[in-house]
mmCIF file of C-alpha atoms and ligand atoms in Angstrom:
data_model
loop_
_atom_site.group_PDB
_atom_site.id
_atom_site.type_symbol
_atom_site.label_atom_id
_atom_site.label_comp_id
_atom_site.label_asym_id
_atom_site.label_seq_id
_atom_site.Cartn_x
_atom_site.Cartn_y
_atom_site.Cartn_z
ATOM 1 C CA MET A 841 -10.509 -8.492 24.839
ATOM 2 C CA CYS A 842 -13.140 -5.835 25.397
ATOM 3 C CA THR A 843 -15.521 -6.008 28.255
ATOM 4 C CA HIS A 844 -17.473 -2.801 27.736
ATOM 5 C CA ASP A 845 -20.441 -4.245 25.897
ATOM 6 C CA ASN A 846 -20.075 -7.982 26.260
ATOM 7 C CA MET A 847 -23.598 -9.180 26.711
ATOM 8 C CA ASP A 848 -24.926 -12.663 26.576
ATOM 9 C CA LEU A 849 -27.368 -13.954 24.028
ATOM 10 C CA ASP A 850 -28.045 -17.568 24.909
ATOM 11 C CA GLN A 851 -24.614 -17.726 26.565
ATOM 12 C CA LYS A 852 -22.865 -16.329 23.522
ATOM 13 C CA THR A 853 -20.280 -13.580 23.549
ATOM 14 C CA VAL A 854 -20.367 -10.409 21.512
ATOM 15 C CA LEU A 855 -17.534 -10.101 18.999
ATOM 16 C CA CYS A 856 -14.790 -7.728 19.999
ATOM 17 C CA ASP A 857 -11.896 -7.344 17.581
ATOM 18 C CA LYS A 858 -9.298 -5.138 19.186
ATOM 19 C CA LYS A 859 -6.076 -4.272 17.386
ATOM 20 C CA ALA A 860 -2.665 -4.139 19.039
ATOM 21 C CA ASN A 861 -2.978 -0.325 19.160
ATOM 22 C CA GLY A 862 -6.105 -0.686 21.306
ATOM 23 C CA LYS A 863 -8.470 0.322 18.535
ATOM 24 C CA THR A 864 -11.673 -1.697 18.333
ATOM 25 C CA GLN A 865 -12.580 -2.655 14.799
ATOM 26 C CA PRO A 866 -16.019 -1.228 13.862
ATOM 27 C CA TRP A 867 -17.552 -4.501 12.607
ATOM 28 C CA LYS A 868 -20.965 -3.863 14.128
ATOM 29 C CA GLU A 869 -21.197 -0.264 12.853
ATOM 30 C CA LYS A 870 -20.121 -1.300 9.345
ATOM 31 C CA LYS A 871 -22.568 -4.213 9.268
ATOM 32 C CA LEU A 872 -25.419 -1.930 10.379
ATOM 33 C CA ALA A 873 -24.515 0.540 7.608
ATOM 34 C CA ASN A 874 -24.295 -2.351 5.138
ATOM 35 C CA ILE A 875 -27.842 -3.344 6.153
ATOM 36 C CA GLY A 876 -29.035 0.246 5.660
ATOM 37 C CA TYR A 877 -27.570 0.138 2.147
ATOM 38 C CA PHE A 878 -29.086 -3.315 1.491
ATOM 39 C CA GLU A 879 -32.550 -2.060 2.474
ATOM 40 C CA LEU A 880 -32.289 0.805 -0.031
ATOM 41 C CA LEU A 881 -31.216 -1.613 -2.792
ATOM 42 C CA GLU A 882 -34.149 -3.867 -1.962
ATOM 43 C CA ILE A 883 -36.655 -1.006 -2.286
ATOM 44 C CA LEU A 884 -35.013 -0.062 -5.592
ATOM 45 C CA HIS A 885 -35.335 -3.705 -6.781
ATOM 46 C CA PHE A 886 -31.630 -4.189 -7.385
ATOM 47 C CA LYS A 887 -30.902 -7.862 -8.040
ATOM 48 C CA LYS A 888 -27.707 -7.711 -6.026
ATOM 49 C CA ALA A 889 -29.534 -6.713 -2.803
ATOM 50 C CA GLU A 890 -29.487 -10.304 -1.524
ATOM 51 C CA ARG A 891 -25.724 -10.591 -2.087
ATOM 52 C CA VAL A 892 -25.093 -7.301 -0.320
ATOM 53 C CA SER A 893 -27.080 -8.528 2.700
ATOM 54 C CA GLY A 894 -24.694 -11.488 3.018
ATOM 55 C CA CYS A 895 -21.610 -9.284 3.119
ATOM 56 C CA GLY A 896 -19.456 -10.067 6.169
ATOM 57 C CA GLU A 897 -22.222 -12.100 7.774
ATOM 58 C CA ILE A 898 -19.812 -14.760 9.013
ATOM 59 C CA LEU A 899 -16.300 -13.863 10.140
ATOM 60 C CA GLU A 900 -13.682 -16.458 10.884
ATOM 61 C CA PHE A 901 -10.745 -15.268 12.969
ATOM 62 C CA ASP A 902 -7.427 -16.877 13.825
ATOM 63 C CA ILE A 903 -6.284 -16.303 17.384
ATOM 64 C CA THR A 904 -2.514 -16.309 17.664
ATOM 65 C CA TYR A 905 -0.454 -17.595 20.584
ATOM 66 C CA GLU A 906 0.151 -13.947 21.452
ATOM 67 C CA GLY A 907 -3.611 -13.599 21.804
ATOM 68 C CA ARG A 908 -4.087 -11.442 18.727
ATOM 69 C CA MET A 909 -7.102 -11.732 16.459
ATOM 70 C CA LYS A 910 -6.697 -11.901 12.713
ATOM 71 C CA LEU A 911 -9.483 -12.177 10.191
ATOM 72 C CA ALA A 912 -8.879 -15.447 8.337
ATOM 73 C CA ASN A 913 -12.015 -15.931 6.301
ATOM 74 C CA ALA A 914 -15.061 -13.934 5.294
ATOM 75 C CA TRP A 915 -17.117 -13.192 2.228
ATOM 76 C CA PHE A 916 -17.486 -9.587 1.087
ATOM 77 C CA CYS A 917 -19.929 -8.382 -1.610
ATOM 78 C CA LYS A 918 -17.607 -5.769 -3.190
ATOM 79 C CA SER A 919 -20.524 -3.584 -4.251
ATOM 80 C CA PRO A 920 -19.132 -0.064 -4.913
ATOM 81 C CA LEU A 921 -21.312 1.605 -2.264
ATOM 82 C CA CYS A 922 -21.104 -1.075 0.437
ATOM 83 C CA PRO A 923 -19.933 0.555 3.701
ATOM 84 C CA MET A 924 -18.434 -2.729 4.946
ATOM 85 C CA CYS A 925 -16.430 -3.298 1.751
ATOM 86 C CA ASN A 926 -15.372 0.327 1.486
ATOM 87 C CA TRP A 927 -13.988 0.303 5.010
ATOM 88 C CA ARG A 928 -11.895 -2.751 4.081
ATOM 89 C CA LYS A 929 -10.898 -1.214 0.724
ATOM 90 C CA THR A 930 -9.711 2.002 2.349
ATOM 91 C CA MET A 931 -7.445 0.049 4.718
ATOM 92 C CA LYS A 932 -6.127 -1.968 1.823
ATOM 93 C CA ARG A 933 -5.519 1.093 -0.339
ATOM 94 C CA SER A 934 -3.670 2.847 2.499
ATOM 95 C CA LEU A 935 -1.416 -0.115 3.186
ATOM 96 C CA GLN A 936 -0.657 -0.849 -0.461
ATOM 97 C CA THR A 937 0.030 2.772 -1.325
ATOM 98 C CA LYS A 938 2.210 3.204 1.756
ATOM 99 C CA ASN A 939 4.291 0.198 0.676
ATOM 100 C CA VAL A 940 4.472 1.379 -2.940
ATOM 101 C CA VAL A 941 5.466 4.927 -1.969
ATOM 102 C CA GLU A 942 8.127 3.703 0.485
ATOM 103 C CA GLU A 943 9.688 1.587 -2.250
ATOM 104 C CA VAL A 944 9.547 4.423 -4.814
ATOM 105 C CA ILE A 945 11.293 6.706 -2.286
ATOM 106 C CA ARG A 946 13.945 4.015 -1.808
ATOM 107 C CA GLN A 947 14.513 3.728 -5.560
ATOM 108 C CA LYS A 948 14.239 7.471 -6.270
ATOM 109 C CA PRO A 949 15.332 9.304 -3.110
ATOM 110 C CA LYS A 950 15.656 12.640 -4.906
ATOM 111 C CA ALA A 951 12.188 12.586 -6.391
ATOM 112 C CA ARG A 952 9.674 15.227 -5.315
ATOM 113 C CA TRP A 953 5.986 14.740 -4.586
ATOM 114 C CA LEU A 954 2.981 16.826 -5.572
ATOM 115 C CA PHE A 955 -0.664 16.646 -4.626
ATOM 116 C CA LEU A 956 -3.030 17.594 -7.422
ATOM 117 C CA THR A 957 -6.806 18.002 -7.277
ATOM 118 C CA LEU A 958 -8.758 18.102 -10.532
ATOM 119 C CA THR A 959 -12.406 19.028 -10.667
ATOM 120 C CA VAL A 960 -15.176 19.643 -13.178
ATOM 121 C CA LYS A 961 -18.620 21.173 -12.769
ATOM 122 C CA ASN A 962 -21.138 19.319 -10.602
ATOM 123 C CA VAL A 963 -23.744 17.123 -12.259
ATOM 124 C CA PHE A 964 -27.313 16.350 -11.215
ATOM 125 C CA ASP A 965 -28.130 12.752 -12.141
ATOM 126 C CA GLY A 966 -26.663 9.265 -12.470
ATOM 127 C CA GLU A 967 -26.514 9.203 -16.239
ATOM 128 C CA THR A 968 -24.530 12.444 -16.441
ATOM 129 C CA LEU A 969 -22.282 11.280 -13.596
ATOM 130 C CA ASP A 970 -21.535 8.061 -15.484
ATOM 131 C CA LYS A 971 -20.573 10.044 -18.601
ATOM 132 C CA SER A 972 -18.586 12.614 -16.664
ATOM 133 C CA LEU A 973 -16.492 9.960 -14.886
ATOM 134 C CA LYS A 974 -15.688 8.262 -18.198
ATOM 135 C CA VAL A 975 -14.667 11.553 -19.792
ATOM 136 C CA MET A 976 -12.552 12.498 -16.751
ATOM 137 C CA ALA A 977 -10.608 9.227 -16.938
ATOM 138 C CA GLN A 978 -9.834 9.945 -20.610
ATOM 139 C CA GLY A 979 -9.003 13.572 -19.858
ATOM 140 C CA PHE A 980 -6.618 12.486 -17.123
ATOM 141 C CA ASN A 981 -4.759 10.172 -19.507
ATOM 142 C CA ARG A 982 -4.483 13.031 -21.986
ATOM 143 C CA LEU A 983 -3.154 15.358 -19.276
ATOM 144 C CA MET A 984 -0.437 12.875 -18.271
ATOM 145 C CA LYS A 985 0.735 12.665 -21.890
ATOM 146 C CA TYR A 986 1.280 16.395 -22.407
ATOM 147 C CA LYS A 987 4.996 17.011 -22.770
ATOM 148 C CA LYS A 988 5.066 19.676 -20.039
ATOM 149 C CA VAL A 989 3.662 17.083 -17.635
ATOM 150 C CA SER A 990 5.318 13.901 -18.881
ATOM 151 C CA GLN A 991 8.855 15.344 -19.128
ATOM 152 C CA ASN A 992 9.321 15.181 -15.359
ATOM 153 C CA MET A 993 6.779 12.539 -14.458
ATOM 154 C CA ILE A 994 8.034 9.505 -12.541
ATOM 155 C CA GLY A 995 4.679 8.107 -11.554
ATOM 156 C CA PHE A 996 1.327 8.770 -9.937
ATOM 157 C CA MET A 997 -1.566 7.416 -7.969
ATOM 158 C CA ARG A 998 -4.957 8.771 -8.846
ATOM 159 C CA SER A 999 -8.259 8.289 -7.077
ATOM 160 C CA THR A 1000 -11.680 9.583 -8.005
ATOM 161 C CA GLU A 1001 -14.079 10.795 -5.379
ATOM 162 C CA VAL A 1002 -17.757 11.667 -5.681
ATOM 163 C CA THR A 1003 -19.381 13.797 -3.022
ATOM 164 C CA VAL A 1004 -22.979 14.924 -2.680
ATOM 165 C CA ASN A 1005 -23.817 18.579 -2.294
ATOM 166 C CA LYS A 1006 -26.479 18.545 0.408
ATOM 167 C CA LYS A 1007 -27.847 21.959 -0.599
ATOM 168 C CA ASP A 1008 -28.838 21.251 -4.186
ATOM 169 C CA GLY A 1009 -28.440 17.458 -4.403
ATOM 170 C CA SER A 1010 -25.771 17.731 -7.074
ATOM 171 C CA TYR A 1011 -22.728 15.473 -7.371
ATOM 172 C CA ASN A 1012 -19.179 16.678 -7.387
ATOM 173 C CA GLN A 1013 -16.732 14.330 -9.030
ATOM 174 C CA HIS A 1014 -13.071 15.122 -8.599
ATOM 175 C CA MET A 1015 -9.702 13.434 -8.738
ATOM 176 C CA HIS A 1016 -6.962 13.375 -6.130
ATOM 177 C CA VAL A 1017 -3.579 12.663 -7.636
ATOM 178 C CA LEU A 1018 -0.342 11.990 -5.831
ATOM 179 C CA LEU A 1019 2.396 12.777 -8.344
ATOM 180 C CA CYS A 1020 6.032 11.796 -8.134
ATOM 181 C CA VAL A 1021 8.264 14.044 -10.265
ATOM 182 C CA GLU A 1022 11.957 14.558 -11.010
ATOM 183 C CA SER A 1023 13.548 17.185 -8.777
ATOM 184 C CA LYS A 1024 14.281 19.395 -11.792
ATOM 185 C CA TYR A 1025 10.527 20.085 -11.935
ATOM 186 C CA PHE A 1026 11.265 22.897 -9.470
ATOM 187 C CA ARG A 1027 14.377 24.158 -11.250
ATOM 188 C CA ASP A 1028 13.105 26.701 -13.772
ATOM 189 C CA SER A 1029 10.103 27.864 -15.788
ATOM 190 C CA GLU A 1030 10.858 25.274 -18.478
ATOM 191 C CA ASN A 1031 10.104 22.539 -15.973
ATOM 192 C CA TYR A 1032 7.876 24.089 -13.347
ATOM 193 C CA LEU A 1033 4.098 24.213 -13.685
ATOM 194 C CA ALA A 1034 2.218 26.770 -11.616
ATOM 195 C CA GLN A 1035 -1.411 26.360 -10.589
ATOM 196 C CA LYS A 1036 -2.572 28.393 -13.590
ATOM 197 C CA ASP A 1037 -0.592 26.094 -15.918
ATOM 198 C CA TRP A 1038 -2.157 22.959 -14.434
ATOM 199 C CA THR A 1039 -5.562 24.657 -14.717
ATOM 200 C CA SER A 1040 -5.188 25.468 -18.403
ATOM 201 C CA LEU A 1041 -3.743 22.022 -19.192
ATOM 202 C CA TRP A 1042 -6.710 20.339 -17.449
ATOM 203 C CA GLN A 1043 -9.131 22.630 -19.260
ATOM 204 C CA LYS A 1044 -7.486 21.674 -22.566
ATOM 205 C CA ALA A 1045 -7.377 17.936 -21.755
ATOM 206 C CA MET A 1046 -11.061 17.997 -20.828
ATOM 207 C CA LYS A 1047 -12.042 20.356 -23.680
ATOM 208 C CA LEU A 1048 -13.964 22.522 -21.216
ATOM 209 C CA ASP A 1049 -15.585 25.835 -22.166
ATOM 210 C CA TYR A 1050 -15.066 27.109 -18.608
ATOM 211 C CA VAL A 1051 -12.088 27.416 -16.273
ATOM 212 C CA PRO A 1052 -12.113 24.397 -13.926
ATOM 213 C CA VAL A 1053 -11.049 24.452 -10.286
ATOM 214 C CA VAL A 1054 -7.590 22.896 -10.015
ATOM 215 C CA HIS A 1055 -5.331 22.801 -7.019
ATOM 216 C CA ILE A 1056 -1.671 21.824 -6.878
ATOM 217 C CA GLU A 1057 0.701 21.809 -3.951
ATOM 218 C CA ALA A 1058 4.131 20.442 -3.217
ATOM 219 C CA VAL A 1059 4.182 17.774 -0.549
ATOM 220 C CA LYS A 1060 7.106 18.884 1.560
ATOM 221 C CA ASN A 1061 8.367 20.764 4.515
ATOM 222 C CA LYS A 1062 10.542 23.792 3.931
ATOM 223 C CA LYS A 1063 13.806 22.485 5.289
ATOM 224 C CA ARG A 1064 13.740 19.285 3.286
ATOM 225 C CA ASN A 1065 13.803 17.332 6.499
ATOM 226 C CA LYS A 1066 13.510 13.789 5.140
ATOM 227 C CA GLU A 1067 11.545 12.447 8.053
ATOM 228 C CA LYS A 1068 9.045 15.291 8.099
ATOM 229 C CA GLU A 1069 8.735 15.111 4.352
ATOM 230 C CA PHE A 1070 7.890 11.429 4.641
ATOM 231 C CA THR A 1071 5.131 12.239 7.149
ATOM 232 C CA ALA A 1072 3.736 14.805 4.712
ATOM 233 C CA ILE A 1073 3.795 12.231 1.914
ATOM 234 C CA GLN A 1074 1.988 9.755 4.180
ATOM 235 C CA ALA A 1075 -0.736 12.332 4.829
ATOM 236 C CA ALA A 1076 -1.147 12.819 1.081
ATOM 237 C CA VAL A 1077 -1.273 9.032 0.662
ATOM 238 C CA GLN A 1078 -4.067 8.844 3.238
ATOM 239 C CA GLU A 1079 -5.979 11.559 1.416
ATOM 240 C CA THR A 1080 -5.576 9.791 -1.922
ATOM 241 C CA ALA A 1081 -6.422 6.366 -0.491
ATOM 242 C CA LYS A 1082 -9.741 7.487 1.007
ATOM 243 C CA TYR A 1083 -12.627 5.617 -0.478
ATOM 244 C CA SER A 1084 -14.487 7.151 -3.429
ATOM 245 C CA VAL A 1085 -17.823 7.734 -1.707
ATOM 246 C CA LYS A 1086 -18.897 8.435 1.863
ATOM 247 C CA ASP A 1087 -21.818 6.397 3.181
ATOM 248 C CA SER A 1088 -22.927 9.452 5.169
ATOM 249 C CA ASP A 1089 -23.915 10.854 1.750
ATOM 250 C CA TYR A 1090 -26.534 8.154 1.117
ATOM 251 C CA LEU A 1091 -27.418 6.896 4.590
ATOM 252 C CA THR A 1092 -28.833 10.147 5.936
ATOM 253 C CA GLY A 1093 -32.133 8.738 7.193
ATOM 254 C CA ASN A 1094 -34.108 10.756 4.657
ATOM 255 C CA LEU A 1095 -35.489 7.806 2.683
ATOM 256 C CA GLU A 1096 -36.563 9.646 -0.434
ATOM 257 C CA ASN A 1097 -33.230 11.413 -0.689
ATOM 258 C CA ASP A 1098 -31.187 8.283 0.091
ATOM 259 C CA LEU A 1099 -32.994 6.246 -2.567
ATOM 260 C CA GLU A 1100 -32.280 8.860 -5.199
ATOM 261 C CA VAL A 1101 -28.605 9.209 -4.271
ATOM 262 C CA VAL A 1102 -28.040 5.434 -4.206
ATOM 263 C CA LYS A 1103 -29.743 5.064 -7.580
ATOM 264 C CA ASP A 1104 -27.594 7.835 -9.115
ATOM 265 C CA LEU A 1105 -24.323 6.648 -7.567
ATOM 266 C CA GLU A 1106 -24.958 3.025 -8.591
ATOM 267 C CA GLU A 1107 -25.391 4.220 -12.153
ATOM 268 C CA GLY A 1108 -22.473 6.633 -12.023
ATOM 269 C CA LEU A 1109 -19.952 4.289 -10.410
ATOM 270 C CA TYR A 1110 -20.918 1.211 -12.419
ATOM 271 C CA ARG A 1111 -17.769 -0.503 -13.727
ATOM 272 C CA LYS A 1112 -15.533 2.481 -12.996
ATOM 273 C CA ARG A 1113 -11.965 2.128 -11.940
ATOM 274 C CA MET A 1114 -11.850 4.631 -9.095
ATOM 275 C CA ILE A 1115 -8.196 4.190 -8.286
ATOM 276 C CA SER A 1116 -5.113 3.557 -10.382
ATOM 277 C CA TYR A 1117 -1.354 3.796 -10.439
ATOM 278 C CA GLY A 1118 0.877 4.976 -13.271
ATOM 279 C CA GLY A 1119 4.569 5.004 -14.161
ATOM 280 C CA LEU A 1120 7.018 3.852 -11.507
ATOM 281 C CA LEU A 1121 4.246 3.506 -8.906
ATOM 282 C CA LYS A 1122 2.523 1.019 -11.190
ATOM 283 C CA GLU A 1123 5.781 -0.871 -11.796
ATOM 284 C CA VAL A 1124 6.574 -1.013 -8.084
ATOM 285 C CA HIS A 1125 3.041 -2.238 -7.373
ATOM 286 C CA LYS A 1126 3.815 -5.129 -9.742
ATOM 287 C CA GLN A 1127 7.306 -5.691 -8.304
ATOM 288 C CA LEU A 1128 5.866 -5.959 -4.805
ATOM 289 C CA ASN A 1129 3.398 -8.508 -6.113
ATOM 290 C CA LEU A 1130 0.422 -6.719 -4.585
ATOM 291 C CA ASP A 1131 -3.001 -7.867 -5.683
ATOM 292 C CA ASP A 1132 -5.511 -5.675 -7.491
ATOM 293 C CA ILE A 1133 -6.308 -2.635 -5.425
ATOM 294 C CA GLU A 1134 -9.942 -2.579 -6.574
ATOM 295 C CA ASP A 1135 -10.896 -6.233 -6.994
ATOM 296 C CA GLY A 1136 -8.475 -8.024 -4.700
ATOM 297 C CA ASP A 1137 -8.955 -9.804 -1.409
ATOM 298 C CA LEU A 1138 -10.623 -7.847 1.393
ATOM 299 C CA VAL A 1139 -9.735 -10.255 4.194
ATOM 300 C CA ARG A 1140 -6.099 -9.337 4.786
ATOM 301 C CA VAL A 1141 -6.022 -5.584 4.549
ATOM 302 C CA ASP A 1142 -3.774 -4.135 7.221
ATOM 303 C CA ASP A 1143 -0.245 -4.306 8.537
ATOM 304 C CA ALA A 1144 -1.148 -6.322 11.600
ATOM 305 C CA ASP A 1145 -2.709 -8.985 9.392
ATOM 306 C CA SER A 1146 0.314 -9.481 7.210
ATOM 307 C CA ASP A 1147 2.931 -10.492 9.771
ATOM 308 C CA VAL A 1148 3.479 -14.114 10.612
ATOM 309 C CA GLU A 1149 2.289 -15.198 13.998
ATOM 310 C CA GLU A 1150 1.301 -18.743 14.585
ATOM 311 C CA LYS A 1151 -2.366 -19.523 15.011
ATOM 312 C CA ALA A 1152 -3.419 -21.168 18.253
ATOM 313 C CA TYR A 1153 -7.108 -21.661 17.453
ATOM 314 C CA SER A 1154 -9.985 -20.181 15.451
ATOM 315 C CA ILE A 1155 -13.250 -18.562 16.327
ATOM 316 C CA VAL A 1156 -16.286 -17.788 14.203
ATOM 317 C CA ALA A 1157 -18.459 -14.741 14.672
ATOM 318 C CA GLN A 1158 -21.871 -14.566 13.061
ATOM 319 C CA TRP A 1159 -24.190 -11.638 12.546
ATOM 320 C CA ASN A 1160 -27.418 -11.982 14.481
ATOM 321 C CA TRP A 1161 -30.133 -10.083 12.616
ATOM 322 C CA LYS A 1162 -32.471 -10.001 15.590
ATOM 323 C CA ALA A 1163 -29.960 -8.789 18.179
ATOM 324 C CA GLN A 1164 -28.160 -6.574 15.623
ATOM 325 C CA ASN A 1165 -24.690 -7.667 16.595
ATOM 326 C CA TYR A 1166 -21.981 -10.275 15.973
ATOM 327 C CA PHE A 1167 -21.843 -13.214 18.358
ATOM 328 C CA ILE A 1168 -19.105 -15.771 18.742
ATOM 329 C CA GLY A 1169 -20.039 -19.403 18.866
HETATM 330 ZN ZN1 ZN B 1047 -19.918 -5.456 0.991
#
């Protein structure tokens, strides 16, 4: 248990959720960011503001006989910009993708991995962002169906990210794709696709009248050291599993700016699937019986939560709006 900031509020103890690796879970920071987001929604008269304010307000933890804390029950709002939910989603995405990739490697040990980044021109408002994200999802499906791509494709994981350009207030929407391909992809020019090939295929799939920025790299180390290669794949998984938006983009403290960005991103991200699997990665996701990566449970999201340790007792932590912290009791 932590002792660094345990203060008493009417004899109550501040929540401290420390993982086995010594890392303290940032509940307080995430709840404060969630409140910052809620306040913007309230000013913008979003109906869901009230729901967002209740996100993670009460946390029920199981304490195991080994003295470990595991979140057992909580309600999360699942709003696409909620910092609390996105922290949980990122952990869930990382764990699920790690498990999926490990199993794909087991089934297809000779497969090779690529990391692809697809971009289009920045946009300036929510309506255009909404359209652009729809068109990109269609363009991506088209790209995956081209023979030059599909002939060696085993599977993929794709995630869409939107970042804010602080200089001109524009939005950059791009896709990170972890691709798993047959090893013959690298064999000859019939199979191999260089960066310029990926660029022209993406331009064609998106019907663009300009040359888009596309980046492709092999995820590997030169000596084909299996262990090192696995570490490189894990790093690419982490990059792909990152959540779609950063709250530092809309919780800057500049109210006018933050309101505009939240309004645009709410419109742009509305009902979008920001992450998806394809091919063998999709099949393995099903085989492993993992729940929906976007809409599933946000309570059990990391490795430490999934193992079986018997519960000794439970505690409940509640957010105290006045003291701005979680207290147990
Ligand atoms: Zn939330």
